[in-house]
Coordinates of C-alpha atoms in Angstrom, one line a residue:
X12 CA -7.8 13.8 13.5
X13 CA -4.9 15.9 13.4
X14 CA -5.4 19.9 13.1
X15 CA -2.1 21.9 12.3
X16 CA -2.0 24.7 13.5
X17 CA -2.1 27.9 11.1
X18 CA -2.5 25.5 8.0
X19 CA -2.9 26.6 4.9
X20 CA -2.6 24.8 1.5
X21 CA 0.5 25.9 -0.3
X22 CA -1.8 25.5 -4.0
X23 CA -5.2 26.3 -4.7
X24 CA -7.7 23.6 -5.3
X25 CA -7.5 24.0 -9.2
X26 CA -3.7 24.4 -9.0
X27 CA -4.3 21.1 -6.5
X28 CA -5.6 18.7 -9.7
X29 CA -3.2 19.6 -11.8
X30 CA -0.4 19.1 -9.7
X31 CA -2.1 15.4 -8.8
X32 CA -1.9 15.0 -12.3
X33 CA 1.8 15.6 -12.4
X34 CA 2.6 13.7 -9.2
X35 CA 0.6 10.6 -10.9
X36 CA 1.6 11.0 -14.6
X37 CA 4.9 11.2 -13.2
X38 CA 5.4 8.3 -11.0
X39 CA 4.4 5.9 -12.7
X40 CA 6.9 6.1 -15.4
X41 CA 9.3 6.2 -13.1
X42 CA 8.0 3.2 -11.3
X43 CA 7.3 1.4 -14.7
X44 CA 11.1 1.8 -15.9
X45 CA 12.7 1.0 -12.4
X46 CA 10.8 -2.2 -12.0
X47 CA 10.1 -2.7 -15.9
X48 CA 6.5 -3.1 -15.8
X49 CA 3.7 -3.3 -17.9
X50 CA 0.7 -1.1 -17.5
X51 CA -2.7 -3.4 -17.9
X52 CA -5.8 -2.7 -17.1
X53 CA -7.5 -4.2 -13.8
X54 CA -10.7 -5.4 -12.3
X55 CA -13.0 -3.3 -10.0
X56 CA -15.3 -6.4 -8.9
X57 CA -14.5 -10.3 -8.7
X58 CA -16.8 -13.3 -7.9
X59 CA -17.5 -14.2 -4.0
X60 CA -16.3 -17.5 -4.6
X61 CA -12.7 -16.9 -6.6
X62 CA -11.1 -16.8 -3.5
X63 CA -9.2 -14.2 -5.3
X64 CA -10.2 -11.0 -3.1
X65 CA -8.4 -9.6 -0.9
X66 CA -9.1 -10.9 3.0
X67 CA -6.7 -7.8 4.7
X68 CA -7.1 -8.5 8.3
X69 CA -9.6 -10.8 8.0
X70 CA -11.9 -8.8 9.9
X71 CA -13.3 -6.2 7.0
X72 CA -16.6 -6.7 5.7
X73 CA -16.4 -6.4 1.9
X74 CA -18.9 -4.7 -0.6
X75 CA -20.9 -7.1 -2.1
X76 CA -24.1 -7.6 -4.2
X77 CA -26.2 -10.1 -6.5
X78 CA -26.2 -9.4 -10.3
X79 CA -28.8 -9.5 -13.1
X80 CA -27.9 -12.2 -15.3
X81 CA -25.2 -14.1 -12.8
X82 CA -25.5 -16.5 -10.7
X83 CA -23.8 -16.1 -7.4
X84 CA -22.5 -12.4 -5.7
X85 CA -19.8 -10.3 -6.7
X86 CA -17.5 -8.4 -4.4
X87 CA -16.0 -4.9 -4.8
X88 CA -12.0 -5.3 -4.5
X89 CA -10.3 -4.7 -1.2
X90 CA -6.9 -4.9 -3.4
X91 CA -5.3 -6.8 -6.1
X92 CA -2.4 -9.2 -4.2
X93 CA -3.8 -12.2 -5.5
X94 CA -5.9 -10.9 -9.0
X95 CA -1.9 -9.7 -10.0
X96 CA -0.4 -12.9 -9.6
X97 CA -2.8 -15.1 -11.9
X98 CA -2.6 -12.2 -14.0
X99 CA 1.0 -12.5 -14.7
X100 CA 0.5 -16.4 -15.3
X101 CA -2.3 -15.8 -17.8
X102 CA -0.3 -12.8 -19.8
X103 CA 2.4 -15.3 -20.0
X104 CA 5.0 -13.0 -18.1
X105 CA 9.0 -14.9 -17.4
X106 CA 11.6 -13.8 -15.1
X107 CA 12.1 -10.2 -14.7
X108 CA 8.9 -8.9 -16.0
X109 CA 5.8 -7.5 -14.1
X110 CA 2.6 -5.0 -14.3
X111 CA 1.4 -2.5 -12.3
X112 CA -2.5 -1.3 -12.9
X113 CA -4.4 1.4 -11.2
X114 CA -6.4 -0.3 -8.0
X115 CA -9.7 1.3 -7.2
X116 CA -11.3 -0.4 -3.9
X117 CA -14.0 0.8 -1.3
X118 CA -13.3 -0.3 2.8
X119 CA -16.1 0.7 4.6
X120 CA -15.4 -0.4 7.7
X121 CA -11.9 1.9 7.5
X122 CA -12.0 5.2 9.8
X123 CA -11.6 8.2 7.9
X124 CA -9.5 10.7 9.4
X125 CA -5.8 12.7 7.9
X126 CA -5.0 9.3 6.4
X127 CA -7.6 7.0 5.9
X128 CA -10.3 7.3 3.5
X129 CA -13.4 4.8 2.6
X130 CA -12.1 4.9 -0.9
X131 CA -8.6 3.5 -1.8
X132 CA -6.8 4.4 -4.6
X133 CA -3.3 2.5 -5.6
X134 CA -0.8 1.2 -7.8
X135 CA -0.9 -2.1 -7.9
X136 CA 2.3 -4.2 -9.0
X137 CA 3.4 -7.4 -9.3
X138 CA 6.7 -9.1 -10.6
X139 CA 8.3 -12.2 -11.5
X140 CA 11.1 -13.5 -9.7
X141 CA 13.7 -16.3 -9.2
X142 CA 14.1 -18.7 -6.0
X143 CA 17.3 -17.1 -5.9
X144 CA 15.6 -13.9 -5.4
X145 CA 13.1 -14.8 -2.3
X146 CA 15.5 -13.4 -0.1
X147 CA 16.2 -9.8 2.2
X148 CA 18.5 -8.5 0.0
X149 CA 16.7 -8.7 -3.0
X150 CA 13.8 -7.1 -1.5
X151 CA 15.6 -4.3 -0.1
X152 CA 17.3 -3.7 -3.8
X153 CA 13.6 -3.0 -5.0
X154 CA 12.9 -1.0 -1.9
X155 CA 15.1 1.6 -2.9
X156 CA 14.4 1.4 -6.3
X157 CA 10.9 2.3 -5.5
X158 CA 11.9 5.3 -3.0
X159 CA 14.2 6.3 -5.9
X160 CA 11.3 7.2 -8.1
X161 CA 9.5 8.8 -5.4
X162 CA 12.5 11.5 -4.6
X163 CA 12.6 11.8 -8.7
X164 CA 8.9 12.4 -8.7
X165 CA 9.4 15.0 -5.7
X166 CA 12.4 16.8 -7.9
X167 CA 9.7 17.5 -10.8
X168 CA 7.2 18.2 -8.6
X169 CA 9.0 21.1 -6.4
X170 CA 10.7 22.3 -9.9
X171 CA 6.4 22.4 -11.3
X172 CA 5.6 23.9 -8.2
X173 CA 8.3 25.7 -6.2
X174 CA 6.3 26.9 -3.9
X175 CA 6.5 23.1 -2.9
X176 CA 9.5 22.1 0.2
X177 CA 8.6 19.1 1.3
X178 CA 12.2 16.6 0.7
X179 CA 12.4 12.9 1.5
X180 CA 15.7 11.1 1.5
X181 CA 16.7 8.2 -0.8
X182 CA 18.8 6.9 1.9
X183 CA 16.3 3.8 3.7
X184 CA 16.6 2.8 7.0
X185 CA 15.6 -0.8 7.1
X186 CA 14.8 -2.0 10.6
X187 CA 12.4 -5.7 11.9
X188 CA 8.8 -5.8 13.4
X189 CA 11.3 -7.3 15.9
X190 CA 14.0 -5.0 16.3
X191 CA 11.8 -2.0 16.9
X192 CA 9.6 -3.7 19.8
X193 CA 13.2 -4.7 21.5
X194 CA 14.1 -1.3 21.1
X195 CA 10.7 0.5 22.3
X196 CA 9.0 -2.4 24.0
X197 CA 6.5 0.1 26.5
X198 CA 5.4 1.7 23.0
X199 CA 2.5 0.7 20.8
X200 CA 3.7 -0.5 17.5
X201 CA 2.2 2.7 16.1
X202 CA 4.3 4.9 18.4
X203 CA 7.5 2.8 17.4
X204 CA 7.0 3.6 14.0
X205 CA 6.6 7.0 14.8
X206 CA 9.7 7.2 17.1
X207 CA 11.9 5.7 14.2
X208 CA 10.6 7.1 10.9
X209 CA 11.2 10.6 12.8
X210 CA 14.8 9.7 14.0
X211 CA 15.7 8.4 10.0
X212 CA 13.7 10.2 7.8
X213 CA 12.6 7.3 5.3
X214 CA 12.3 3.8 6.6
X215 CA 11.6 0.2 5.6
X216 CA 10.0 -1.8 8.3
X217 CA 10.5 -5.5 7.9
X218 CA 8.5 -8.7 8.7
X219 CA 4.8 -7.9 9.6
X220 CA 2.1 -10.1 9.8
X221 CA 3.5 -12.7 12.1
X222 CA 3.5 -12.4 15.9
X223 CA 6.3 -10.9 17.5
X224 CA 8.3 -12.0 21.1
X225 CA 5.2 -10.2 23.2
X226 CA 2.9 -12.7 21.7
X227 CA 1.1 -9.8 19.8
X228 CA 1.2 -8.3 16.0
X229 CA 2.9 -5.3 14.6
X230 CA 0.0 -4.9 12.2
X231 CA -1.9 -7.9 10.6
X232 CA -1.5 -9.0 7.3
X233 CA -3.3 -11.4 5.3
X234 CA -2.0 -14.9 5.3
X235 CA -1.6 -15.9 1.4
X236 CA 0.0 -12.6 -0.3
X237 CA 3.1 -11.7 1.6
X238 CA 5.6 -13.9 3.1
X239 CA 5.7 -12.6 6.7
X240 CA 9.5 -12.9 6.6
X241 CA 10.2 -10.8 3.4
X242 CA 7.4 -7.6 3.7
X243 CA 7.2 -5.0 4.9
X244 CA 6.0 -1.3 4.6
X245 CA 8.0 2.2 3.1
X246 CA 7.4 5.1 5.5
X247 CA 8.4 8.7 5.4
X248 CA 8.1 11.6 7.9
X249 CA 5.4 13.5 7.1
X250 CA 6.2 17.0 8.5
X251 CA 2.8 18.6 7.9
X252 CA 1.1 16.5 10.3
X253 CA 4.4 15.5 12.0
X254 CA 3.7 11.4 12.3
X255 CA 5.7 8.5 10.4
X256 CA 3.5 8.1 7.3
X257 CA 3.0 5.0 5.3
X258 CA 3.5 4.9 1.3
X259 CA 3.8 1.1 0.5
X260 CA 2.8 -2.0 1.7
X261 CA 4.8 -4.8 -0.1
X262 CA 6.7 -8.0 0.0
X263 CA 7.9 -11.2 -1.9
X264 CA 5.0 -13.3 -2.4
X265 CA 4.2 -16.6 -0.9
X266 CA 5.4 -19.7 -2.0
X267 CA 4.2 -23.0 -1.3
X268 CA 5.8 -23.9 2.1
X269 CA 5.2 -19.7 3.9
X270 CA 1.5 -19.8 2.2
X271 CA 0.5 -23.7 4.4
X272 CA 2.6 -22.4 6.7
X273 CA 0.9 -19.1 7.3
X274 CA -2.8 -20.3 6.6
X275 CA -2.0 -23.0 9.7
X276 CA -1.3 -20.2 11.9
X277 CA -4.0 -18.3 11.0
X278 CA -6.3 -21.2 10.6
X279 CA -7.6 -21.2 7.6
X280 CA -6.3 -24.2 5.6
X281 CA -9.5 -23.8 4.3
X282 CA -8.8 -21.7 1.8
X283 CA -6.7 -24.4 0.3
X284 CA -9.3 -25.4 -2.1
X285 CA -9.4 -22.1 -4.1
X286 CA -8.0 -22.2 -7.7
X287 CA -5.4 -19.7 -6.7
X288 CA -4.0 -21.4 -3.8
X289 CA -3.9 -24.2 -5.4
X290 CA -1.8 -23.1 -8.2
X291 CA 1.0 -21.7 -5.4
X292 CA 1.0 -25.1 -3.8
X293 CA 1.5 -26.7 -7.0
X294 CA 4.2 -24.4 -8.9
X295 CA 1.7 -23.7 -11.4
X296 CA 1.5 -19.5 -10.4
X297 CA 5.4 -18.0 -10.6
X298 CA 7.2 -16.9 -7.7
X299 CA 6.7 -13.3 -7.6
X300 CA 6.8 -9.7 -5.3
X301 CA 4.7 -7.1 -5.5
X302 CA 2.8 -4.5 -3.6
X303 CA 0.9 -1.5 -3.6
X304 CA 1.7 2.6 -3.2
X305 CA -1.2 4.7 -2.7
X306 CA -1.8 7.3 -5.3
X307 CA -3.9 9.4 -2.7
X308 CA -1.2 9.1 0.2
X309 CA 1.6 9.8 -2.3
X310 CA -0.4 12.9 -3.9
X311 CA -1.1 14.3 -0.2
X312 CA 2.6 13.9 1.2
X313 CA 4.1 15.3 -2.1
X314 CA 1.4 18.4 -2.0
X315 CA 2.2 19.2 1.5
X316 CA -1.7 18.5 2.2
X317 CA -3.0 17.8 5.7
X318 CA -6.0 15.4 4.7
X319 CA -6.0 13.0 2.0
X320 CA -9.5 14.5 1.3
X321 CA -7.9 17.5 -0.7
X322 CA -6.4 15.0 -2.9
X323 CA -9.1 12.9 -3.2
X324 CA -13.1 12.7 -3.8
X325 CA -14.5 10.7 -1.2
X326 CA -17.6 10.3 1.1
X327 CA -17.0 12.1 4.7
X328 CA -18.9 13.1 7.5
X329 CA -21.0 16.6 7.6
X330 CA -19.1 16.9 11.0
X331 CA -15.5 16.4 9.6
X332 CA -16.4 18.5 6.7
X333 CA -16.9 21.4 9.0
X334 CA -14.3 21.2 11.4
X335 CA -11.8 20.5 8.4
X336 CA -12.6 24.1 6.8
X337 CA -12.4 25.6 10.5
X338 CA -8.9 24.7 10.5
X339 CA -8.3 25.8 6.7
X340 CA -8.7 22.2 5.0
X341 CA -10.8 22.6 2.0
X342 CA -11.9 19.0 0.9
X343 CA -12.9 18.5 -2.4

């Protein structure tokens, strides 16, 4: 946890919802025109054996239960990487088209602290794409689209609200998993990320999932949503809590040869079987990218908030409750 000192909200907590409102109403047509997406409407729950959840790390233990009148459990979503892209298929979406859909998912085994919360709230989006277009270029075209219509969100926001200062530059710095352990190699990736989003401001952080020259991670990623080549996360400098903080995690999607590729490393060729693997490795799901920007984190870094708590209702301890409103953090 992370205290500032003196803190104080620059809104009250009613002036605090509507101004979530406005960040959220906001965004999303901005997001929605940049990227021309659809809005549609999303699942919160999916069978255990779809194969369609969300694995993260691989290490999360997902909610899960039995049902009345079906056979088999369901699972509460961890996200929507894979849901997205059969969704596109069955809509019947072509080249240049995509959704994006509110995602609503419980982690329980995620720490809560400034940035972390049991309950995640997101846009989801997905997109279809050319062969042409699985490439870096193309992906760092729609990274700054996307950081576009966050600083356009933040213009209406600061005019709503002008007692509101927080700025974040539309000018990306786009840097490897690679590059920054070269650069800071007696650093933890978390501290490199740190070091450069407060050196540039806004930055793109390239290729995660895979393992880097030291023979470790950056951060882990699931093996058959991203293609560890052509992801990566959007970061800004948080100055409230002064620490690089993380808005997006996205990427162009796998295609046939990164997705056996990728499940080899990780060891899970297993997985293979599933109807949506099956239809990457076969050409039957489109080539696609897509990601996900977290309503909550955006809300908090936009609001000048300290704890994602005040922008969100969520489930914390009686213990961080009371030191929060020690230190003038009033969750709701």
């Amino acid at each position: 946890m992370i205290y500032p000192q003196t803190y104080k909200s620059k809104l009250t907590q009613r002036e605090t919802q509507y101004a979530i409102k406005t960040v959220k109403d906001t965004f999303q047509l901005k997001l929605s025109k940049a990227l021309n997406l659809d809005r549609i409407t999303a699942p919160i729950m999916v069978t255990k054996d779809s194969g369609i959840n969300d694995d993260l790390n691989g290490v999360e233990r997902k909610v899960h239960f039995t049902m009345k009148n079906i056979e088999g459990e369901a699972e509460v979503v961890q996200s929507l990487a894979k849901w997205k892209r059969m969704a596109l298929y069955r809509y019947g979406y072509e080249h240049g088209e995509g959704i994006y859909t509110d995602m609503n998912a419980i982690r329980r085994d995620d720490d809560t602290d400034n940035l972390h919360s049991l309950f995640v709230d997101q846009w989801d989006w997905c997109r279809v794409i050319s062969k042409e277009e699985r490439n870096t270029d193309f992906l760092k075209e729609i990274v700054k689209k996307i950081v576009r219509a966050i600083v356009e969100t933040n213009d209406v926001v600061k005019d709503t609200y002008p007692m509101l200062s927080f700025e974040m530059s539309d000018e990306v710095f786009f840097i490897t998993t690679q590059e920054l352990e070269d650069m800071y190699p007696d650093l933890t990736p978390h501290e490199r990320e740190n070091a450069i989003v407060k050196e540039h401001g806004t930055v793109f952080i390239q290729q995660i999932g895979g393992k880097l020259k030291s023979g470790k991670k950056h951060d882990g990623r699931a093996p058959d949503y991203d293609d560890w080549e052509l992801n990566g996360d959007i970061f800004a400098w948080n100055s409230v809590l002064g620490c690089a903080f993380e808005i997006s995690s996205m990427g162009i999607r796998v295609d046939a040869e990164s997705l056996h590729r990728q499940l080899e490393l990780e060891g899970c060729l297993d997985r293979e079987k599933f109807d949506f693997h099956k239809g990457i490795l076969d050409g039957t799901l489109p080539l696609t990218i897509g990601g996900g920007i977290g309503q909550s984190r955006l809300c908090m870094l936009l609001l000048e908030k300290a704890h994602i708590g005040e922008v969100q209702c969520a489930v914390w301890s009686e213990r961080m409750r009371k030191e929060c409103e020690t230190h003038g953090i009033i969750l709701l």
